[in-house]
mmCIF file of C-alpha atoms in Angstrom:
data_model
loop_
_atom_site.group_PDB
_atom_site.id
_atom_site.type_symbol
_atom_site.label_atom_id
_atom_site.label_comp_id
_atom_site.label_asym_id
_atom_site.label_seq_id
_atom_site.Cartn_x
_atom_site.Cartn_y
_atom_site.Cartn_z
ATOM 1 C CA UNK C 221 108.452 82.274 -120.777
ATOM 2 C CA UNK C 222 105.339 82.349 -122.970
ATOM 3 C CA UNK C 223 105.905 81.225 -126.542
ATOM 4 C CA UNK C 224 104.145 84.398 -127.735
ATOM 5 C CA UNK C 225 106.554 86.681 -125.891
ATOM 6 C CA UNK C 226 109.667 84.784 -126.979
ATOM 7 C CA UNK C 227 108.490 84.746 -130.589
ATOM 8 C CA UNK C 228 107.690 88.458 -130.630
ATOM 9 C CA UNK C 229 110.961 89.682 -129.149
ATOM 10 C CA UNK C 230 112.934 87.309 -131.376
ATOM 11 C CA UNK C 231 111.277 88.698 -134.503
ATOM 12 C CA UNK C 232 111.272 92.280 -133.278
ATOM 13 C CA UNK C 233 115.071 92.167 -133.196
ATOM 14 C CA UNK C 234 115.379 90.259 -136.459
ATOM 15 C CA UNK C 235 113.265 92.815 -138.294
ATOM 16 C CA UNK C 236 115.193 95.784 -136.893
ATOM 17 C CA UNK C 237 118.429 94.135 -138.011
ATOM 18 C CA UNK C 238 116.942 93.365 -141.430
ATOM 19 C CA UNK C 239 115.893 96.974 -141.940
ATOM 20 C CA UNK C 240 119.443 98.131 -141.230
ATOM 21 C CA UNK C 241 120.955 95.487 -143.513
ATOM 22 C CA UNK C 242 118.749 96.517 -146.435
ATOM 23 C CA UNK C 243 119.652 100.150 -145.803
ATOM 24 C CA UNK C 244 123.332 99.224 -145.897
ATOM 25 C CA UNK C 245 122.937 97.283 -149.151
ATOM 26 C CA UNK C 246 121.252 100.202 -150.907
ATOM 27 C CA UNK C 247 123.737 102.720 -149.550
ATOM 28 C CA UNK C 248 126.790 100.668 -150.528
ATOM 29 C CA UNK C 249 125.544 100.123 -154.083
ATOM 30 C CA UNK C 250 124.793 103.823 -154.464
ATOM 31 C CA UNK C 251 128.315 104.694 -153.289
ATOM 32 C CA UNK C 252 129.832 102.113 -155.621
ATOM 33 C CA UNK C 253 128.030 103.573 -158.626
ATOM 34 C CA UNK C 254 129.287 107.064 -157.798
ATOM 35 C CA UNK C 255 132.860 105.722 -157.924
ATOM 36 C CA UNK C 256 132.504 103.754 -161.165
ATOM 37 C CA UNK C 257 134.252 104.883 -164.360
ATOM 38 C CA UNK C 258 131.934 106.618 -166.813
ATOM 39 C CA UNK C 259 132.021 103.704 -169.278
ATOM 40 C CA UNK C 260 130.865 101.112 -166.716
ATOM 41 C CA UNK C 261 127.057 100.700 -166.546
ATOM 42 C CA UNK C 262 125.148 100.875 -163.277
ATOM 43 C CA UNK C 263 124.172 97.523 -161.752
ATOM 44 C CA UNK C 264 121.184 97.431 -159.410
ATOM 45 C CA UNK C 265 120.112 93.825 -159.901
ATOM 46 C CA UNK C 266 122.796 92.311 -157.593
ATOM 47 C CA UNK C 267 121.317 93.682 -154.379
ATOM 48 C CA UNK C 268 117.853 92.413 -155.321
ATOM 49 C CA UNK C 269 119.076 88.994 -156.437
ATOM 50 C CA UNK C 270 121.109 88.390 -153.303
ATOM 51 C CA UNK C 271 118.008 88.950 -151.143
ATOM 52 C CA UNK C 272 116.140 86.235 -153.052
ATOM 53 C CA UNK C 273 113.341 88.628 -154.007
ATOM 54 C CA UNK C 274 114.017 88.893 -157.743
ATOM 55 C CA UNK C 275 110.814 87.076 -158.738
ATOM 56 C CA UNK C 276 108.671 89.420 -156.672
ATOM 57 C CA UNK C 277 110.594 92.373 -158.108
ATOM 58 C CA UNK C 278 110.141 91.348 -161.752
ATOM 59 C CA UNK C 279 106.411 90.919 -161.192
ATOM 60 C CA UNK C 280 106.201 94.628 -160.354
ATOM 61 C CA UNK C 281 109.016 96.266 -162.325
ATOM 62 C CA UNK C 282 110.383 95.968 -165.844
ATOM 63 C CA UNK C 283 113.970 97.071 -165.206
ATOM 64 C CA UNK C 284 116.525 96.918 -162.395
ATOM 65 C CA UNK C 285 117.121 100.655 -162.294
ATOM 66 C CA UNK C 286 117.840 102.945 -159.356
ATOM 67 C CA UNK C 287 114.298 104.218 -158.800
ATOM 68 C CA UNK C 288 112.676 100.780 -159.072
ATOM 69 C CA UNK C 289 115.127 99.147 -156.669
ATOM 70 C CA UNK C 290 114.873 102.064 -154.207
ATOM 71 C CA UNK C 291 111.101 101.745 -154.270
ATOM 72 C CA UNK C 292 111.058 97.955 -153.954
ATOM 73 C CA UNK C 293 113.693 97.481 -151.262
ATOM 74 C CA UNK C 294 113.046 100.670 -149.360
ATOM 75 C CA UNK C 295 109.463 101.867 -149.614
ATOM 76 C CA UNK C 296 107.270 99.053 -150.950
ATOM 77 C CA UNK C 297 104.722 98.028 -148.309
ATOM 78 C CA UNK C 298 103.798 95.017 -150.461
ATOM 79 C CA UNK C 299 107.347 93.687 -150.210
ATOM 80 C CA UNK C 300 107.493 91.960 -146.787
ATOM 81 C CA UNK C 301 111.266 92.435 -146.630
ATOM 82 C CA UNK C 302 111.450 96.122 -147.549
ATOM 83 C CA UNK C 303 112.784 98.629 -145.043
ATOM 84 C CA UNK C 304 109.368 100.117 -144.269
ATOM 85 C CA UNK C 305 107.794 96.650 -143.925
ATOM 86 C CA UNK C 306 110.553 95.469 -141.589
ATOM 87 C CA UNK C 307 110.140 98.569 -139.406
ATOM 88 C CA UNK C 308 106.392 98.009 -139.320
ATOM 89 C CA UNK C 309 106.750 94.352 -138.308
ATOM 90 C CA UNK C 310 109.343 95.249 -135.677
ATOM 91 C CA UNK C 311 107.033 97.865 -134.164
ATOM 92 C CA UNK C 312 104.018 95.535 -134.199
ATOM 93 C CA UNK C 313 105.950 92.820 -132.402
ATOM 94 C CA UNK C 314 107.181 95.383 -129.867
ATOM 95 C CA UNK C 315 103.622 96.607 -129.309
ATOM 96 C CA UNK C 316 102.453 93.128 -128.322
ATOM 97 C CA UNK C 317 105.136 92.777 -125.623
ATOM 98 C CA UNK C 318 105.240 96.256 -124.107
ATOM 99 C CA UNK C 319 104.912 94.631 -120.684
ATOM 100 C CA UNK C 320 108.261 92.880 -121.246
ATOM 101 C CA UNK C 321 110.479 95.412 -123.026
ATOM 102 C CA UNK C 322 111.595 98.699 -121.462
ATOM 103 C CA UNK C 323 109.607 101.887 -122.019
ATOM 104 C CA UNK C 324 112.655 103.429 -123.709
ATOM 105 C CA UNK C 325 112.743 100.596 -126.232
ATOM 106 C CA UNK C 326 109.090 101.116 -127.084
ATOM 107 C CA UNK C 327 109.484 104.895 -127.274
ATOM 108 C CA UNK C 328 112.431 104.587 -129.649
ATOM 109 C CA UNK C 329 110.938 102.051 -132.044
ATOM 110 C CA UNK C 330 107.599 103.871 -132.079
ATOM 111 C CA UNK C 331 109.271 107.228 -132.692
ATOM 112 C CA UNK C 332 111.315 105.872 -135.603
ATOM 113 C CA UNK C 333 108.258 104.218 -137.117
ATOM 114 C CA UNK C 334 106.242 107.436 -137.100
ATOM 115 C CA UNK C 335 109.174 109.506 -138.356
ATOM 116 C CA UNK C 336 109.431 107.203 -141.362
ATOM 117 C CA UNK C 337 105.659 107.241 -141.882
ATOM 118 C CA UNK C 338 105.734 111.038 -141.907
ATOM 119 C CA UNK C 339 108.471 110.977 -144.541
ATOM 120 C CA UNK C 340 106.488 108.501 -146.639
ATOM 121 C CA UNK C 341 103.370 110.655 -146.505
ATOM 122 C CA UNK C 342 105.354 113.687 -147.642
ATOM 123 C CA UNK C 343 107.164 111.608 -150.301
ATOM 124 C CA UNK C 344 110.437 112.813 -148.773
ATOM 125 C CA UNK C 345 112.292 109.591 -149.558
ATOM 126 C CA UNK C 346 111.154 108.962 -153.111
ATOM 127 C CA UNK C 347 114.304 108.817 -155.226
ATOM 128 C CA UNK C 348 116.318 110.177 -152.305
ATOM 129 C CA UNK C 349 116.825 107.271 -149.921
ATOM 130 C CA UNK C 350 120.540 107.791 -149.406
ATOM 131 C CA UNK C 351 120.108 111.245 -147.875
ATOM 132 C CA UNK C 352 116.852 110.493 -146.088
ATOM 133 C CA UNK C 353 115.671 107.043 -145.095
ATOM 134 C CA UNK C 354 119.042 105.247 -145.135
ATOM 135 C CA UNK C 355 120.817 107.242 -142.388
ATOM 136 C CA UNK C 356 117.658 107.269 -140.254
ATOM 137 C CA UNK C 357 117.328 103.486 -140.364
ATOM 138 C CA UNK C 358 121.012 102.724 -139.810
ATOM 139 C CA UNK C 359 121.154 105.018 -136.798
ATOM 140 C CA UNK C 360 117.802 103.816 -135.439
ATOM 141 C CA UNK C 361 118.761 100.134 -135.549
ATOM 142 C CA UNK C 362 122.088 100.673 -133.819
ATOM 143 C CA UNK C 363 120.499 102.926 -131.195
ATOM 144 C CA UNK C 364 117.771 100.377 -130.563
ATOM 145 C CA UNK C 365 120.319 97.617 -129.945
ATOM 146 C CA UNK C 366 122.147 99.859 -127.493
ATOM 147 C CA UNK C 367 118.957 100.854 -125.675
ATOM 148 C CA UNK C 368 117.912 97.219 -125.408
ATOM 149 C CA UNK C 369 121.284 96.169 -124.002
ATOM 150 C CA UNK C 370 121.379 98.986 -121.448
ATOM 151 C CA UNK C 371 117.746 99.216 -120.272
ATOM 152 C CA UNK C 372 116.477 95.623 -120.338
ATOM 153 C CA UNK C 373 117.380 92.882 -117.877
ATOM 154 C CA UNK C 374 119.574 90.282 -119.553
ATOM 155 C CA UNK C 375 117.190 87.435 -118.831
ATOM 156 C CA UNK C 376 115.369 85.027 -121.115
ATOM 157 C CA UNK C 377 113.520 87.687 -123.120
ATOM 158 C CA UNK C 378 116.728 89.602 -123.802
ATOM 159 C CA UNK C 379 118.454 86.356 -124.792
ATOM 160 C CA UNK C 380 115.766 85.551 -127.367
ATOM 161 C CA UNK C 381 116.033 89.042 -128.828
ATOM 162 C CA UNK C 382 119.817 88.987 -128.989
ATOM 163 C CA UNK C 383 119.805 85.518 -130.534
ATOM 164 C CA UNK C 384 117.384 86.733 -133.200
ATOM 165 C CA UNK C 385 119.463 89.814 -133.954
ATOM 166 C CA UNK C 386 122.687 87.867 -134.469
ATOM 167 C CA UNK C 387 121.103 85.064 -136.493
ATOM 168 C CA UNK C 388 119.618 87.696 -138.800
ATOM 169 C CA UNK C 389 122.954 89.500 -138.980
ATOM 170 C CA UNK C 390 124.804 86.311 -139.945
ATOM 171 C CA UNK C 391 122.332 85.723 -142.764
ATOM 172 C CA UNK C 392 122.611 89.303 -144.009
ATOM 173 C CA UNK C 393 126.421 89.244 -143.932
ATOM 174 C CA UNK C 394 126.317 86.073 -146.031
ATOM 175 C CA UNK C 395 124.045 87.840 -148.513
ATOM 176 C CA UNK C 396 126.427 90.798 -148.660
ATOM 177 C CA UNK C 397 129.281 88.442 -149.565
ATOM 178 C CA UNK C 398 127.115 86.794 -152.194
ATOM 179 C CA UNK C 399 126.497 90.104 -153.985
ATOM 180 C CA UNK C 400 129.910 89.831 -155.634
ATOM 181 C CA UNK C 401 128.666 86.721 -157.436
ATOM 182 C CA UNK C 402 126.092 88.892 -159.232
ATOM 183 C CA UNK C 403 128.297 91.903 -159.984
ATOM 184 C CA UNK C 404 129.443 91.651 -163.581
ATOM 185 C CA UNK C 405 132.920 92.662 -164.724
ATOM 186 C CA UNK C 406 133.505 93.709 -168.357
ATOM 187 C CA UNK C 407 135.799 90.695 -168.860
ATOM 188 C CA UNK C 408 137.840 88.117 -166.978
ATOM 189 C CA UNK C 409 140.829 90.434 -167.416
ATOM 190 C CA UNK C 410 139.221 92.808 -164.901
ATOM 191 C CA UNK C 411 139.612 90.360 -162.005
ATOM 192 C CA UNK C 412 141.758 92.121 -159.378
ATOM 193 C CA UNK C 413 141.484 95.320 -161.427
ATOM 194 C CA UNK C 414 140.626 98.698 -159.821
ATOM 195 C CA UNK C 415 136.972 98.072 -160.758
ATOM 196 C CA UNK C 416 137.005 94.665 -159.062
ATOM 197 C CA UNK C 417 138.555 96.177 -155.938
ATOM 198 C CA UNK C 418 135.953 98.966 -155.956
ATOM 199 C CA UNK C 419 133.225 96.338 -155.852
ATOM 200 C CA UNK C 420 134.883 94.502 -152.969
ATOM 201 C CA UNK C 421 135.318 97.796 -151.106
ATOM 202 C CA UNK C 422 131.600 98.476 -151.516
ATOM 203 C CA UNK C 423 130.812 95.147 -149.864
ATOM 204 C CA UNK C 424 133.035 95.985 -146.907
ATOM 205 C CA UNK C 425 131.270 99.328 -146.536
ATOM 206 C CA UNK C 426 127.834 97.719 -146.690
ATOM 207 C CA UNK C 427 128.823 95.477 -143.774
ATOM 208 C CA UNK C 428 130.213 98.423 -141.822
ATOM 209 C CA UNK C 429 133.550 96.628 -141.974
ATOM 210 C CA UNK C 430 135.802 98.886 -144.023
ATOM 211 C CA UNK C 431 137.637 100.595 -141.168
ATOM 212 C CA UNK C 432 138.245 97.495 -139.057
ATOM 213 C CA UNK C 433 139.295 95.515 -142.120
ATOM 214 C CA UNK C 434 141.842 98.125 -143.222
ATOM 215 C CA UNK C 435 143.213 98.430 -139.690
ATOM 216 C CA UNK C 436 143.865 94.693 -139.719
ATOM 217 C CA UNK C 437 144.947 94.062 -143.315
ATOM 218 C CA UNK C 438 145.772 97.408 -144.924
ATOM 219 C CA UNK C 439 144.858 96.550 -148.521
ATOM 220 C CA UNK C 440 141.757 95.202 -150.272
ATOM 221 C CA UNK C 441 142.207 91.532 -151.145
ATOM 222 C CA UNK C 442 139.689 88.794 -151.971
ATOM 223 C CA UNK C 443 141.060 86.163 -149.593
ATOM 224 C CA UNK C 444 141.297 88.526 -146.656
ATOM 225 C CA UNK C 445 137.866 90.100 -147.231
ATOM 226 C CA UNK C 446 136.114 86.729 -147.345
ATOM 227 C CA UNK C 447 138.050 85.488 -144.321
ATOM 228 C CA UNK C 448 137.233 88.660 -142.389
ATOM 229 C CA UNK C 449 133.496 88.718 -143.127
ATOM 230 C CA UNK C 450 132.976 84.963 -142.849
ATOM 231 C CA UNK C 451 135.475 83.585 -140.352
ATOM 232 C CA UNK C 452 136.766 86.382 -138.113
ATOM 233 C CA UNK C 453 136.082 85.636 -134.444
ATOM 234 C CA UNK C 454 136.132 89.226 -133.211
ATOM 235 C CA UNK C 455 134.392 91.430 -135.791
ATOM 236 C CA UNK C 456 130.736 91.764 -134.671
ATOM 237 C CA UNK C 457 129.295 91.339 -138.168
ATOM 238 C CA UNK C 458 131.326 88.338 -139.270
ATOM 239 C CA UNK C 459 129.304 85.179 -139.806
ATOM 240 C CA UNK C 460 131.303 83.168 -137.278
ATOM 241 C CA UNK C 461 131.122 85.825 -134.560
ATOM 242 C CA UNK C 462 127.347 86.103 -135.038
ATOM 243 C CA UNK C 463 126.898 82.338 -134.754
ATOM 244 C CA UNK C 464 129.025 82.151 -131.605
ATOM 245 C CA UNK C 465 126.984 84.943 -129.991
ATOM 246 C CA UNK C 466 123.670 83.339 -130.967
ATOM 247 C CA UNK C 467 124.878 79.960 -129.718
ATOM 248 C CA UNK C 468 125.808 81.439 -126.338
ATOM 249 C CA UNK C 469 122.314 82.916 -126.007
ATOM 250 C CA UNK C 470 120.707 79.611 -126.971
ATOM 251 C CA UNK C 471 122.682 77.670 -124.338
ATOM 252 C CA UNK C 472 121.579 80.130 -121.655
ATOM 253 C CA UNK C 473 117.947 79.889 -122.788
ATOM 254 C CA UNK C 474 117.823 76.091 -122.578
ATOM 255 C CA UNK C 475 119.825 75.961 -119.350
ATOM 256 C CA UNK C 476 120.629 72.320 -120.052
ATOM 257 C CA UNK C 477 123.649 70.580 -118.547
ATOM 258 C CA UNK C 478 124.736 69.395 -121.983
ATOM 259 C CA UNK C 479 125.389 72.192 -124.510
ATOM 260 C CA UNK C 480 123.859 70.119 -127.318
ATOM 261 C CA UNK C 481 120.799 68.580 -125.694
ATOM 262 C CA UNK C 482 118.171 70.172 -127.978
ATOM 263 C CA UNK C 483 117.841 70.057 -131.790
ATOM 264 C CA UNK C 484 118.530 73.800 -132.278
ATOM 265 C CA UNK C 485 121.643 73.582 -130.109
ATOM 266 C CA UNK C 486 122.918 70.659 -132.156
ATOM 267 C CA UNK C 487 122.170 72.382 -135.474
ATOM 268 C CA UNK C 488 123.747 75.675 -134.429
ATOM 269 C CA UNK C 489 126.724 74.033 -132.735
ATOM 270 C CA UNK C 490 127.403 71.888 -135.789
ATOM 271 C CA UNK C 491 127.420 74.892 -138.133
ATOM 272 C CA UNK C 492 129.493 77.070 -135.796
ATOM 273 C CA UNK C 493 132.047 74.284 -135.351
ATOM 274 C CA UNK C 494 132.268 73.710 -139.105
ATOM 275 C CA UNK C 495 133.020 77.385 -139.731
ATOM 276 C CA UNK C 496 135.457 77.577 -136.841
ATOM 277 C CA UNK C 497 137.676 74.946 -138.466
ATOM 278 C CA UNK C 498 137.239 76.247 -142.015
ATOM 279 C CA UNK C 499 139.754 78.440 -143.842
ATOM 280 C CA UNK C 500 139.815 80.502 -147.021
ATOM 281 C CA UNK C 501 141.359 77.646 -149.019
ATOM 282 C CA UNK C 502 138.356 75.447 -148.269
ATOM 283 C CA UNK C 503 135.926 78.244 -149.153
ATOM 284 C CA UNK C 504 137.691 78.868 -152.468
ATOM 285 C CA UNK C 505 137.710 75.152 -153.244
ATOM 286 C CA UNK C 506 133.977 75.025 -152.574
ATOM 287 C CA UNK C 507 133.365 78.316 -154.425
ATOM 288 C CA UNK C 508 132.188 81.468 -152.644
ATOM 289 C CA UNK C 509 128.644 81.332 -154.043
ATOM 290 C CA UNK C 510 128.368 77.631 -153.227
ATOM 291 C CA UNK C 511 129.707 78.296 -149.723
ATOM 292 C CA UNK C 512 127.018 80.938 -149.188
ATOM 293 C CA UNK C 513 124.317 78.583 -150.475
ATOM 294 C CA UNK C 514 125.570 75.889 -148.094
ATOM 295 C CA UNK C 515 125.601 78.306 -145.177
ATOM 296 C CA UNK C 516 122.099 79.638 -145.854
ATOM 297 C CA UNK C 517 120.691 76.117 -146.162
ATOM 298 C CA UNK C 518 122.066 75.331 -142.700
ATOM 299 C CA UNK C 519 120.978 78.720 -141.365
ATOM 300 C CA UNK C 520 117.417 78.026 -142.497
ATOM 301 C CA UNK C 521 117.511 74.667 -140.721
ATOM 302 C CA UNK C 522 118.557 76.412 -137.512
ATOM 303 C CA UNK C 523 115.693 78.903 -137.796
ATOM 304 C CA UNK C 524 113.205 76.099 -138.417
ATOM 305 C CA UNK C 525 114.574 74.130 -135.466
ATOM 306 C CA UNK C 526 114.289 77.166 -133.173
ATOM 307 C CA UNK C 527 110.704 77.658 -134.301
ATOM 308 C CA UNK C 528 109.813 74.024 -133.647
ATOM 309 C CA UNK C 529 111.503 74.057 -130.244
ATOM 310 C CA UNK C 530 110.199 77.362 -128.886
ATOM 311 C CA UNK C 531 107.532 79.023 -131.061
ATOM 312 C CA UNK C 532 105.399 76.268 -132.619
ATOM 313 C CA UNK C 533 102.530 76.963 -130.231
ATOM 314 C CA UNK C 534 102.288 80.490 -131.599
ATOM 315 C CA UNK C 535 101.958 79.941 -135.346
ATOM 316 C CA UNK C 536 99.586 82.867 -135.760
ATOM 317 C CA UNK C 537 101.976 85.466 -134.322
ATOM 318 C CA UNK C 538 102.526 88.574 -136.403
ATOM 319 C CA UNK C 539 106.093 87.754 -137.371
ATOM 320 C CA UNK C 540 105.359 84.223 -138.503
ATOM 321 C CA UNK C 541 102.331 85.126 -140.625
ATOM 322 C CA UNK C 542 104.381 87.785 -142.401
ATOM 323 C CA UNK C 543 106.923 85.292 -143.723
#
């Protein structure tokens, strides 16, 4: 397969997943604030800080308030990771490989793009993301994944796209877990308080995990939430499940007799294996924030290794130049 095609479908799927993840972060924080006691101040900085975009944000905005964060994470075309930017990059990558993807995939991503552009032009979403842009993006991303799985042959191109989607999802789930590091409690006495549990519940909702978590565990608990989102083998948004899915795609792409014959396979296999034998005690000993930092460092190495192995000949592709 051409490096250009592999690169484009990989990033097309990553950007669609990123758009949904940002929509989920905004939505969960908005819901959390609605449930907070009247004497607890709103906190919008955590969802910006966990994305790593706080420096870019502070260059444009003075305060981490609702409107500024909505604008920056949702509507800002100058922010390469905003929802509208991610949708634009996803569409542009899809446009360059229309000969590879199904016509239904192109129709869907193009339709969503123009629907959002129409809303932007009419200023429909300004200050009203939760009832406008957020549900559109969440539904569009999930529909796109379903259309791709059901209308595209599960060959090399599909494998690159699926690998990209699940690597992006693992990174975003890690960021969701890391938000709790930035949420401030009034005092240490509020640990395990109703407010603390509200914040943890918001994280579960942002990962689309609340229902499955409660079916399995019944009550909100730090140890079980972290274990579920990081180490569960069956939940489709857990970090470990995402890595296992991406690793399976990578092995099929290389087609090598040894499952660890290429640098990306070794990097991904090493990280997946480490998580598979990890438990909540080890994560707590390391510290949740430190665990997330460790994971993202290794995740970045995997992405770099995949680029070097498969995409290096296409450095000027749309997705790469946007990073």
